[in-house]
XYZ file of N, CA and C in Angstrom:
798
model
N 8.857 18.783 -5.457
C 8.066 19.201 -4.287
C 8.484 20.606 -3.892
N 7.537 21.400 -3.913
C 8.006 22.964 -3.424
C 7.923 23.000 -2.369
N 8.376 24.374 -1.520
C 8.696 25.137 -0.003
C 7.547 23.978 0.907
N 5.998 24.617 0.346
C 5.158 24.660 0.956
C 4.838 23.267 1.251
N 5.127 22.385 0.293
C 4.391 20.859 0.645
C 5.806 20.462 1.444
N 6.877 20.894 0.985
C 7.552 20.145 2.124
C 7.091 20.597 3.364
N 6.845 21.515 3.713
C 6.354 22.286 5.197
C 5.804 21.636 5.599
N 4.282 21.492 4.737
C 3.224 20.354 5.184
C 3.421 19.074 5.566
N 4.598 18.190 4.805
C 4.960 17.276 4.733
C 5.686 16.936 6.387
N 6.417 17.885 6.822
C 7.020 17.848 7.911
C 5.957 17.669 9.147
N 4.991 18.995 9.257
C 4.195 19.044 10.724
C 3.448 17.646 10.027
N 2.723 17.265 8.923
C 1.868 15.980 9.013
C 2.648 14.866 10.060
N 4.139 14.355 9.692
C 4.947 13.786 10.245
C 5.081 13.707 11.702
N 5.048 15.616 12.057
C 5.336 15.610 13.232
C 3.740 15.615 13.928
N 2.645 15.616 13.568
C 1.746 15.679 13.831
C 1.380 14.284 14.408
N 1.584 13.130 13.129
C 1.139 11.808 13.691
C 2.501 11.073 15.207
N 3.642 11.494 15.345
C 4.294 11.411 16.046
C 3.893 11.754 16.783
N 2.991 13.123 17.315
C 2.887 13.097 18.983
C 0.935 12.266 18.812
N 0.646 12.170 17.463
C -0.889 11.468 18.206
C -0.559 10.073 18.464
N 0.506 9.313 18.173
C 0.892 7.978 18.226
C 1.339 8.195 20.145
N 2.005 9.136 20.499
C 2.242 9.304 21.852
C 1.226 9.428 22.424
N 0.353 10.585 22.414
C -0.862 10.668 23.056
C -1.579 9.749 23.142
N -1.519 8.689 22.064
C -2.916 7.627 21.929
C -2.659 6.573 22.755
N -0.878 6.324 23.014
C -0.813 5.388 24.102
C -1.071 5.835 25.254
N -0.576 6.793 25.768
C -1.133 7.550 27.044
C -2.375 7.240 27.299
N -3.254 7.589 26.698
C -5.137 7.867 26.145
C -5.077 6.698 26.656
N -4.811 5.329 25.642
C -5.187 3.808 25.573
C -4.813 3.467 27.071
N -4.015 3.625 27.644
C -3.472 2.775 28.766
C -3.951 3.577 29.962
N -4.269 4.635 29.817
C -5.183 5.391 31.194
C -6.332 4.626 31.390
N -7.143 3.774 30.119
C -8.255 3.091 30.433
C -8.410 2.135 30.732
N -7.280 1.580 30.743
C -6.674 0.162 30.733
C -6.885 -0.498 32.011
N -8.035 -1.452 32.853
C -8.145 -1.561 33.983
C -6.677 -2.778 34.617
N -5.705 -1.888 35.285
C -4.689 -2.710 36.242
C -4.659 -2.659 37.570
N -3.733 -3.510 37.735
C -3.663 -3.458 39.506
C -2.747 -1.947 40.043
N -2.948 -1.707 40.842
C -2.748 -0.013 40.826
C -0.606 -0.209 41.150
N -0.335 -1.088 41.377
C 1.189 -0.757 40.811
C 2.078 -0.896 39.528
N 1.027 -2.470 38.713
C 1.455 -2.054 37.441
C 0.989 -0.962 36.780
N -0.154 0.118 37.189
C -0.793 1.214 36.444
C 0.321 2.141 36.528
N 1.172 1.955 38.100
C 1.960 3.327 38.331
C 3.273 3.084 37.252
N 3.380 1.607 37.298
C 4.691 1.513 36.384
C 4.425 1.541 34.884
N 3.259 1.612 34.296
C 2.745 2.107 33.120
C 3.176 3.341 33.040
N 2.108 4.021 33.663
C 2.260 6.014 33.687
C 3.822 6.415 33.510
N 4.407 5.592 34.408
C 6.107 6.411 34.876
C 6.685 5.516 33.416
N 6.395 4.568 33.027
C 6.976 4.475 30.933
C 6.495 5.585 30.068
N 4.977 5.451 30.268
C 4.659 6.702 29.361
C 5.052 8.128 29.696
N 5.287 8.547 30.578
C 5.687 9.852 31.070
C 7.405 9.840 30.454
N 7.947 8.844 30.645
C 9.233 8.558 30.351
C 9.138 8.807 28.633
N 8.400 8.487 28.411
C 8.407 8.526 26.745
C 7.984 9.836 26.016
N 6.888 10.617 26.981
C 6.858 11.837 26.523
C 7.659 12.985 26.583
N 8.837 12.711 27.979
C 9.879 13.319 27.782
C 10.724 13.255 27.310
N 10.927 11.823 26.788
C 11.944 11.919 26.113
C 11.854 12.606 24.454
N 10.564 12.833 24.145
C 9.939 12.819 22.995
C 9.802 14.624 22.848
N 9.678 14.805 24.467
C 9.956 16.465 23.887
C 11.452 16.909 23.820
N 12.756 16.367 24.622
C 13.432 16.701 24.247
C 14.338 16.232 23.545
N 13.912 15.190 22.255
C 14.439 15.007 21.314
C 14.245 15.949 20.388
N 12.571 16.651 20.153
C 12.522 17.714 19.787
C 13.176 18.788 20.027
N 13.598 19.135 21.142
C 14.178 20.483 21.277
C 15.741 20.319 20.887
N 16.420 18.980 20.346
C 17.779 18.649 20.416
C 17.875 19.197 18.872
N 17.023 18.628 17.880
C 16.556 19.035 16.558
C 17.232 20.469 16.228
N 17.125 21.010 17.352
C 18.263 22.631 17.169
C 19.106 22.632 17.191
N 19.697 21.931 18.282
C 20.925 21.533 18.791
C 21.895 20.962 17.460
N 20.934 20.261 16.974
C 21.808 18.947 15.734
C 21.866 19.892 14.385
N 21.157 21.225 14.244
C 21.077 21.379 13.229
C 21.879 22.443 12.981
N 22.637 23.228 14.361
C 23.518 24.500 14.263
C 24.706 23.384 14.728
N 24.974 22.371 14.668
C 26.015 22.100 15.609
C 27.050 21.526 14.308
N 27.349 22.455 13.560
C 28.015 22.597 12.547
C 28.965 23.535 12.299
N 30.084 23.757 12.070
C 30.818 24.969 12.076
C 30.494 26.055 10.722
N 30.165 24.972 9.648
C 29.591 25.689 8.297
C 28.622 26.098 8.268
N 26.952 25.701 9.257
C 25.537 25.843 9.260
C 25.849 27.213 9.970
N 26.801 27.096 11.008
C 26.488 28.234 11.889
C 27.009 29.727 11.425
N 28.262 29.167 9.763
C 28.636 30.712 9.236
C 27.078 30.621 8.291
N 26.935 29.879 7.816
C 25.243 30.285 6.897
C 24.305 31.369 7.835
N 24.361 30.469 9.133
C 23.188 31.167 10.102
C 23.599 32.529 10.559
N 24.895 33.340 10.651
C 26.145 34.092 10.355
C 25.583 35.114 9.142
N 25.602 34.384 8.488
C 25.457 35.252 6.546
C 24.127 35.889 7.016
N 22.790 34.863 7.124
C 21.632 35.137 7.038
C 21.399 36.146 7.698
N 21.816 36.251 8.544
C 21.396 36.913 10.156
C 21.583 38.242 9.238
N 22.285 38.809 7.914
C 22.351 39.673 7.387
C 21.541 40.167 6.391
N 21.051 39.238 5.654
C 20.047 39.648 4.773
C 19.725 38.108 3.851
N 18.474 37.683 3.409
C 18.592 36.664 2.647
C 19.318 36.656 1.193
N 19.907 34.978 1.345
C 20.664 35.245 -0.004
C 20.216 33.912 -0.442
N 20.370 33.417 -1.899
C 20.669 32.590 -3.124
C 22.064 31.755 -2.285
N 21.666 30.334 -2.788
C 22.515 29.280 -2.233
C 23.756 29.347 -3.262
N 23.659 29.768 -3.847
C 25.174 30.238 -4.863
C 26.067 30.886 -4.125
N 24.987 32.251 -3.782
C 25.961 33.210 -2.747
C 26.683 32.800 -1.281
N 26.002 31.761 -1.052
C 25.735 31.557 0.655
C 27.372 30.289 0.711
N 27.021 29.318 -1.493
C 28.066 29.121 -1.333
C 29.522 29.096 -1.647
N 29.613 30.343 -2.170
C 30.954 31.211 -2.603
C 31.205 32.199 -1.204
N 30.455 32.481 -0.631
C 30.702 33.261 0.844
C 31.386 32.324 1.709
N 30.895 31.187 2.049
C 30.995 30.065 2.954
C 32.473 28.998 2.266
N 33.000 29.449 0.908
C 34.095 28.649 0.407
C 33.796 26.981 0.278
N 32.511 27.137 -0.047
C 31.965 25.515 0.374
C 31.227 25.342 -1.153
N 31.074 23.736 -1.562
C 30.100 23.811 -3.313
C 28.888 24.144 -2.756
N 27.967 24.336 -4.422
C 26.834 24.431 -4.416
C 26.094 23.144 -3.867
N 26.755 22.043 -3.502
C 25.767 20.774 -3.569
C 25.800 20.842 -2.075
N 27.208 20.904 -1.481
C 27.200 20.975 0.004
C 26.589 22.408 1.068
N 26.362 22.976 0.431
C 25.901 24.683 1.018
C 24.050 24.196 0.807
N 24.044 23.132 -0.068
C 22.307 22.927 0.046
C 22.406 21.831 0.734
N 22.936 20.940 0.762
C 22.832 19.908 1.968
C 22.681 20.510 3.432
N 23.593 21.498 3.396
C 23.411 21.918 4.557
C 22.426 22.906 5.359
N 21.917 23.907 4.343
C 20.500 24.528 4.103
C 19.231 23.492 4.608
N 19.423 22.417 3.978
C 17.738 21.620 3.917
C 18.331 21.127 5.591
N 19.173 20.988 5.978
C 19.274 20.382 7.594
C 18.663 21.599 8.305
N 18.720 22.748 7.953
C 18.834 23.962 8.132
C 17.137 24.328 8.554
N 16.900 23.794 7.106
C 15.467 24.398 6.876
C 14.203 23.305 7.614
N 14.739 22.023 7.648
C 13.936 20.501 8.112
C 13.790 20.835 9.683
N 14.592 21.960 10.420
C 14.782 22.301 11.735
C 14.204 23.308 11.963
N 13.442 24.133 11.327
C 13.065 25.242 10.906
C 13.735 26.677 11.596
N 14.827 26.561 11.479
C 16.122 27.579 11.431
C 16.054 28.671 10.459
N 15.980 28.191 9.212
C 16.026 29.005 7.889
C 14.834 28.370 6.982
N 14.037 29.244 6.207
C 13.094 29.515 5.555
C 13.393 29.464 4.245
N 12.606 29.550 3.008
C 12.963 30.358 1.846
C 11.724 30.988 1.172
N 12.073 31.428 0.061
C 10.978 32.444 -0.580
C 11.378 32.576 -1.722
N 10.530 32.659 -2.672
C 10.871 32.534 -4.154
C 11.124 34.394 -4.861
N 12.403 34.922 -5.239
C 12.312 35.958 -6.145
C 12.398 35.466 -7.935
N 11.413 35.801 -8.415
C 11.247 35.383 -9.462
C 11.786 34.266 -9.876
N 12.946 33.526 -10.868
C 13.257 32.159 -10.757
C 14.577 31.798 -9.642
N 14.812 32.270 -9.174
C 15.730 32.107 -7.627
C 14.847 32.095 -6.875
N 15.614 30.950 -5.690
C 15.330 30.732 -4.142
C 15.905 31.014 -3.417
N 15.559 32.366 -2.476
C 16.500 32.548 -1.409
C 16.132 32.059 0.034
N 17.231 31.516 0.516
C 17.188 31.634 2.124
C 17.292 32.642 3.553
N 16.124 33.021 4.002
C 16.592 33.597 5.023
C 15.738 33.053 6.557
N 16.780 33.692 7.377
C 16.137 33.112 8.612
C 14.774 33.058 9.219
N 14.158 31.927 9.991
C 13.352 31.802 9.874
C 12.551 32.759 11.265
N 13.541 33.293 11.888
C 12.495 33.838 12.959
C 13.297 34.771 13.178
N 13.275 35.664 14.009
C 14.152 37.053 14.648
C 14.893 36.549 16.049
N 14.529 34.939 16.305
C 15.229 34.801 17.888
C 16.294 34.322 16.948
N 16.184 34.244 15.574
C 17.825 32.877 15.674
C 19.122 33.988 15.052
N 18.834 35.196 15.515
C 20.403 36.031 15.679
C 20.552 36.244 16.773
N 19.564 35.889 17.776
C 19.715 35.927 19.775
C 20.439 34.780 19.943
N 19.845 33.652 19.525
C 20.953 32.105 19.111
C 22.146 32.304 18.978
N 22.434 32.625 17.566
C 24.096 32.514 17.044
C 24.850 33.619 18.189
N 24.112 34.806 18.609
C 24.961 35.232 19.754
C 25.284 34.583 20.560
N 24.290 34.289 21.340
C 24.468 33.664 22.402
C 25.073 32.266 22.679
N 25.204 31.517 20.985
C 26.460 30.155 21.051
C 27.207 31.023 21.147
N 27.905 31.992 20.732
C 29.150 32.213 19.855
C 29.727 32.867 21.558
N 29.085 34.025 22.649
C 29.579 34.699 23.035
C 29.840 33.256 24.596
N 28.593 32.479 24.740
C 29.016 31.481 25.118
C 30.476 30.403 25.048
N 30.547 30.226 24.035
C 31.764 29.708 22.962
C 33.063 30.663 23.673
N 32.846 32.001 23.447
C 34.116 32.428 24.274
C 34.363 32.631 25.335
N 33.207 32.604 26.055
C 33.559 32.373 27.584
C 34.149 31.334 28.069
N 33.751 30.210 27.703
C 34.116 28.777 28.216
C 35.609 28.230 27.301
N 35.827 28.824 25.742
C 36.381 27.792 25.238
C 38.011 28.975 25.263
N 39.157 27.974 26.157
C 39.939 29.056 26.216
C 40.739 29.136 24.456
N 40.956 28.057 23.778
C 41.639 27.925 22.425
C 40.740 29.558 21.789
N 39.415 29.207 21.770
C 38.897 30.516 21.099
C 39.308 31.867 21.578
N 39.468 31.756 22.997
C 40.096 33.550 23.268
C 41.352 33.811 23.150
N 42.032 32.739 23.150
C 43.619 32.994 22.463
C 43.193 33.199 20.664
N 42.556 32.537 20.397
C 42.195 32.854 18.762
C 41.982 34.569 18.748
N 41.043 34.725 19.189
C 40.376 36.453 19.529
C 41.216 37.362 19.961
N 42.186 37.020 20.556
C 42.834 37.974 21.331
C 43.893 38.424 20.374
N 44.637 37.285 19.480
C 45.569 37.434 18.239
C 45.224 38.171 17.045
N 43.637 37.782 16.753
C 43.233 38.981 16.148
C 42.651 39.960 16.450
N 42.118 40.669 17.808
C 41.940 41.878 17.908
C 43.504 42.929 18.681
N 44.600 41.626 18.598
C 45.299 42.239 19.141
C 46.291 43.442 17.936
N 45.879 42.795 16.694
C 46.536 43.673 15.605
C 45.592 44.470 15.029
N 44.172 44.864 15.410
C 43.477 45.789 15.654
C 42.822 47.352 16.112
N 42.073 48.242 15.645
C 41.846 49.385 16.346
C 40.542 48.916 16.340
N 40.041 48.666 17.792
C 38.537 48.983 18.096
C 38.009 49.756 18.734
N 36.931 49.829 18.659
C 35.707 51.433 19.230
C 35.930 50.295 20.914
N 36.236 51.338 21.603
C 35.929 50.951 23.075
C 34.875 51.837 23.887
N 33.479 52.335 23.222
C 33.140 53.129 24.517
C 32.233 52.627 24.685
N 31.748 53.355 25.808
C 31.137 52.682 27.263
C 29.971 51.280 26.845
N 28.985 51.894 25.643
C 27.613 50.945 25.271
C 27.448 51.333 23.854
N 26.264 50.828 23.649
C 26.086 51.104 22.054
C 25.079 52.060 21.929
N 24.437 52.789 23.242
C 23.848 53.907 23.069
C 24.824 55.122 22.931
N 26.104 54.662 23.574
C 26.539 55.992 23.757
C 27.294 55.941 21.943
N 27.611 55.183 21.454
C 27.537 54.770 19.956
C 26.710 55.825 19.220
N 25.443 55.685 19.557
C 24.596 55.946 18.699
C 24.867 57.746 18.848
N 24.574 57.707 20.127
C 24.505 59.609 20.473
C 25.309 60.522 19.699
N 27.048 59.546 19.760
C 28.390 60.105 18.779
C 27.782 60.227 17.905
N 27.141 59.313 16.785
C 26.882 58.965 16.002
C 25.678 60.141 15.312
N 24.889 60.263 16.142
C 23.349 60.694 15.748
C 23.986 62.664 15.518
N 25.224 63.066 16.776
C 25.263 63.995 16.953
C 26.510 64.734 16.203
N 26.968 63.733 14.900
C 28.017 63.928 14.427
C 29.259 63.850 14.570
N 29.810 63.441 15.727
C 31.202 63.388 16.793
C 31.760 62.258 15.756
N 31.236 61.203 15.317
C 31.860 60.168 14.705
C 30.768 59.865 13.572
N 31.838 59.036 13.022
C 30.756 58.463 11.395
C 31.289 57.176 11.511
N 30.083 56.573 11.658
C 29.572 55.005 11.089
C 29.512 54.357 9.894
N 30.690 53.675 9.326
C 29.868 53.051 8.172
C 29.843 51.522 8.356
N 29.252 50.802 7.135
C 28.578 49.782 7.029
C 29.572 49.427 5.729
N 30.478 48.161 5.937
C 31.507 48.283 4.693
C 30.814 46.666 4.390
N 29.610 46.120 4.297
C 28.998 45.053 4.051
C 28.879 45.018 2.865
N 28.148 44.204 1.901
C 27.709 44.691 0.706
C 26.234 45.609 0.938
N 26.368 46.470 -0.042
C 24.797 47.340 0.036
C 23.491 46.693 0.034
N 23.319 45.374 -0.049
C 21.856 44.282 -0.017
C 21.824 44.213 1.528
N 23.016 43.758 1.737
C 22.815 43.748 3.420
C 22.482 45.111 4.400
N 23.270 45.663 3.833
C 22.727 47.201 4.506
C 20.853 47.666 4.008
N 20.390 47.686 2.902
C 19.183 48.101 2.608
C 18.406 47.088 3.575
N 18.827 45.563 3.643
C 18.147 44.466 4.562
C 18.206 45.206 6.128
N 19.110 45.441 7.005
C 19.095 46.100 8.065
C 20.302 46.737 8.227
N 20.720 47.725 8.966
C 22.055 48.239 9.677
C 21.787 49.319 10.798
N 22.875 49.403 11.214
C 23.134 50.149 12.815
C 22.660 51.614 12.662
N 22.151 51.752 13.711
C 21.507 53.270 13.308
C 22.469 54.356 13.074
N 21.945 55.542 11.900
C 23.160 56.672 11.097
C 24.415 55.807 10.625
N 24.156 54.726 10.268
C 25.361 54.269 9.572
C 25.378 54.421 8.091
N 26.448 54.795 7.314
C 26.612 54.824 5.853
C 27.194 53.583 5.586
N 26.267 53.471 3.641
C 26.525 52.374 3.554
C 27.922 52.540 2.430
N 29.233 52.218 2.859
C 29.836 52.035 1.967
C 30.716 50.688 1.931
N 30.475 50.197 0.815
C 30.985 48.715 0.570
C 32.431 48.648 0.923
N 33.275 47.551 1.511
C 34.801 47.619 1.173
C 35.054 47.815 -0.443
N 34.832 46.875 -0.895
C 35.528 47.289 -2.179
C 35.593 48.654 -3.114
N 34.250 49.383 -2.408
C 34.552 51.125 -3.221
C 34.772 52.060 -1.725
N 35.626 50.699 -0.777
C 36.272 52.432 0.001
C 36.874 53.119 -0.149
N 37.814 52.504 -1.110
C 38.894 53.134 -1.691
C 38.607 54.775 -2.955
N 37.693 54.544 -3.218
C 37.265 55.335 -4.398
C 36.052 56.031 -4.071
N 36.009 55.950 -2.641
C 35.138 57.154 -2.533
C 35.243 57.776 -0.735
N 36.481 57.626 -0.729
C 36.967 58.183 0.166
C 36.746 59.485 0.759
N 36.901 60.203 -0.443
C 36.380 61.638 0.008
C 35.250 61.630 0.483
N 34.309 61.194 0.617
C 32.798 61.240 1.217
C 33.047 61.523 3.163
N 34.528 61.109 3.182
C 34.473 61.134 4.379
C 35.459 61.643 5.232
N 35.101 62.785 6.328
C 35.726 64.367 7.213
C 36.907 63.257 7.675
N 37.821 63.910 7.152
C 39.329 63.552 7.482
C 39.431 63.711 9.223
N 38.611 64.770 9.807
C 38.753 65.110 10.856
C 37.810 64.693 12.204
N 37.525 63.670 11.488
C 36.393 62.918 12.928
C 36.763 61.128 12.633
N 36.484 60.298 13.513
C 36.603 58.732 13.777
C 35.724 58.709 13.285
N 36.160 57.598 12.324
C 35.709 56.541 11.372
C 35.796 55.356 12.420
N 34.121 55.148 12.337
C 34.001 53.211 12.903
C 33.309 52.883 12.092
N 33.729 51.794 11.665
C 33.705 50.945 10.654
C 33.295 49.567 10.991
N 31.488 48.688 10.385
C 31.430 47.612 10.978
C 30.861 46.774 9.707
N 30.659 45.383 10.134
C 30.483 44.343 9.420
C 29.344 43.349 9.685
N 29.689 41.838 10.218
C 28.731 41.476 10.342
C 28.990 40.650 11.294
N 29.742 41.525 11.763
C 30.413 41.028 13.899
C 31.625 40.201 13.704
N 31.701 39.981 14.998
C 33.272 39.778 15.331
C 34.500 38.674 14.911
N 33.433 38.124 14.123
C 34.236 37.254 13.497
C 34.362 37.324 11.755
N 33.842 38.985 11.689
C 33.900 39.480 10.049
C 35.579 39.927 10.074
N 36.031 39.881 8.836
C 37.436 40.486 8.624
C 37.577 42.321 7.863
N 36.155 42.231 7.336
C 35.994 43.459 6.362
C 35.733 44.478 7.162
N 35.603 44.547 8.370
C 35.852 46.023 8.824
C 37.422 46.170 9.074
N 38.139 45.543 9.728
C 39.456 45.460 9.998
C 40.314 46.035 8.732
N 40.198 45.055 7.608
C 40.539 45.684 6.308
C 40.247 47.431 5.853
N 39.328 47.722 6.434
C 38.771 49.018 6.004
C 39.220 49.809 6.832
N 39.609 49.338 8.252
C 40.211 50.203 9.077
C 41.486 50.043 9.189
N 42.254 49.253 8.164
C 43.730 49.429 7.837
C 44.321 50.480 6.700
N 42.938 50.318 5.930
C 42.768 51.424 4.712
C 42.700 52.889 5.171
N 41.856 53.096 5.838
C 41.571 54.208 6.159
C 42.808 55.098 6.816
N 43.547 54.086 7.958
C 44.299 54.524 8.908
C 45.926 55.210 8.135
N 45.925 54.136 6.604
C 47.023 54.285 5.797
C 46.834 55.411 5.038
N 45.643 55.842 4.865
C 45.488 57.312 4.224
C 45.342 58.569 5.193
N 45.650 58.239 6.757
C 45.760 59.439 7.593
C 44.494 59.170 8.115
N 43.469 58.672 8.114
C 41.970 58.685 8.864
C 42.471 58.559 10.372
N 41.541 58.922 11.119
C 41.511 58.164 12.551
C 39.970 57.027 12.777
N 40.985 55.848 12.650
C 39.900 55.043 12.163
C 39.864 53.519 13.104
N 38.889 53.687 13.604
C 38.272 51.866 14.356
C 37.307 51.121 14.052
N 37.585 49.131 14.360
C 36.835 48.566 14.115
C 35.522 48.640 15.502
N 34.260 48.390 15.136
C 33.179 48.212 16.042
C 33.286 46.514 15.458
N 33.590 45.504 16.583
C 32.797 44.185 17.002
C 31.500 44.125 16.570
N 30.828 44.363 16.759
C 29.547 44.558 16.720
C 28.655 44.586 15.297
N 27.989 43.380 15.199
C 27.492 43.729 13.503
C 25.776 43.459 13.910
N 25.250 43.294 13.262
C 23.176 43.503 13.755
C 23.078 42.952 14.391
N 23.645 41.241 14.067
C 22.883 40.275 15.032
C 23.118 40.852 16.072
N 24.149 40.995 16.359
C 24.728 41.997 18.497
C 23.311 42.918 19.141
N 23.252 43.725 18.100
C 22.218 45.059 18.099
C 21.259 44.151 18.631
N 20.639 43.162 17.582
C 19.312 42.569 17.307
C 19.033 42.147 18.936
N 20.460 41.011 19.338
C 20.211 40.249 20.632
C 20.485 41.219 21.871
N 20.855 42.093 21.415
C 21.419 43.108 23.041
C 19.780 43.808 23.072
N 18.701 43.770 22.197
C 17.445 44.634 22.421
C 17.319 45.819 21.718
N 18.767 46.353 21.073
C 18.939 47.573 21.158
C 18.310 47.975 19.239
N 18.324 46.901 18.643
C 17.742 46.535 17.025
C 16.660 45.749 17.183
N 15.303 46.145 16.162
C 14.856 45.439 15.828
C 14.350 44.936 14.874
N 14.154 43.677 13.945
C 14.254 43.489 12.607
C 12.225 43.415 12.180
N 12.218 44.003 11.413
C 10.437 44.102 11.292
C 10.542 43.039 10.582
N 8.774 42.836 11.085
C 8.514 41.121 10.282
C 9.262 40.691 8.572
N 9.084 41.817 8.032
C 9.627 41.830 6.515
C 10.984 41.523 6.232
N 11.973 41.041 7.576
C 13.318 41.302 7.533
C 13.985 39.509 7.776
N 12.889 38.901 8.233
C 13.184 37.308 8.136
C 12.333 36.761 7.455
């Protein structure tokens, strides 16, 4: 069964589910009763249609509420990839990185699309990197274990502290600082931060010179819970750079307003 009939397969499903709701509603509005069992009819069926919408809306809930779905939803938010990649990135097998995809995709979270004989996954809409922000920055407000986690690692850190991410850009646009993108180059051609260069970690080393010994190096990834800018800004700093990590990887951009991903990009 391909992409598309499963698709179909799903709204048919979800289709006869709400006409089976509606039809009792329908049926029992005509239904001649005495007007208090009618009221205690209505207040079941009303009871049933709410509960029926927000079982639907939980369907999200159940389908990120994974610590592994939510680094996939993490990856994606970067560019679509092949479930091979998604599961050698994620340290997880190929059988379990698709188990967890089709929960993924049955929720309609993540999508796919055929490149020639590969299937890649990518996200299915532009709100679900406003999502993973907004668990994640949620997540550290409330959960104190996580900001002692955060705090240990940005505490052996250099990060960009100024004011916003416009004033980012201005450094940036006006030469004061250089931006790069130490992602792999698929992810960067997929989206990145505006005037950012794309250079991979693994050839920072070897192409170093590309970059003025004499201005800040910020260096980003794919947000704050990436390790590969940090790495790059330990590199840099050991060869004399003046060099910081930026927090901040698209999804941030995407959900702060300040990025936006064109239809072609999910």
């Amino acid at each position: 069964m391909d992409g598309r009939q499963t698709q179909n397969l799903i709204t048919v499903h979800s289709n006869d589910y709400w006409n089976v709701i509606l039809h009792r509603q329908l049926s029992q509005n005509h239904i001649n009763r005495t007007p208090i069992h009618a009221t205690h009819n209505a207040m079941d069926t009303n009871r049933e249609v709410k509960d029926a919408l927000f079982d639907q809306v939980a369907r999200i809930a159940k389908a990120v509420a994974n610590p592994k779905r939510l680094e996939l939803i993490e990856l994606l938010c970067q560019a679509p990839k092949p479930v091979d990649t998604l599961a050698q990135e994620t340290g997880i097998s190929i059988k379990l990185a698709s188990a967890h995809l089709k929960e993924l995709r049955t929720s309609r979270v993540v999508d796919t699309e055929r490149r020639g004989k590969q299937i890649f996954y990518r996200i299915a809409s532009t709100e679900i990197p406003r999502l993973w922000v907004l668990l994640r920055t949620l997540a550290e407000d409330r959960l104190f274990e996580l900001q002692d986690a955060l705090r240990h690692i940005s505490g052996a850190m250099h990060e960009w502290h100024g004011k916003d991410r416009v004033e980012l850009m201005r450094k940036a646009r006006n030469g004061e600082i250089v931006v790069i993108d130490v992602r792999p180059g698929s992810e960067y051609a997929q989206a990145h931060l505006p005037f950012a260069r794309s250079i991979p970690l693994p050839e920072l080393r070897t192409r170093l010179a590309e970059l003025p010994q004499d201005k800040t190096i910020v260096a980003y990834c794919r947000g704050p819970y990436c390790l590969m800018s940090g790495d790059a800004v330990e590199l840099l700093r050991a060869q004399g750079y003046s060099a910081l990590k930026l927090r901040d990887g698209v999804a941030e951009w995407v959900a702060a307003g300040v990025l936006e991903l064109a239809a072609g990009e999910v």
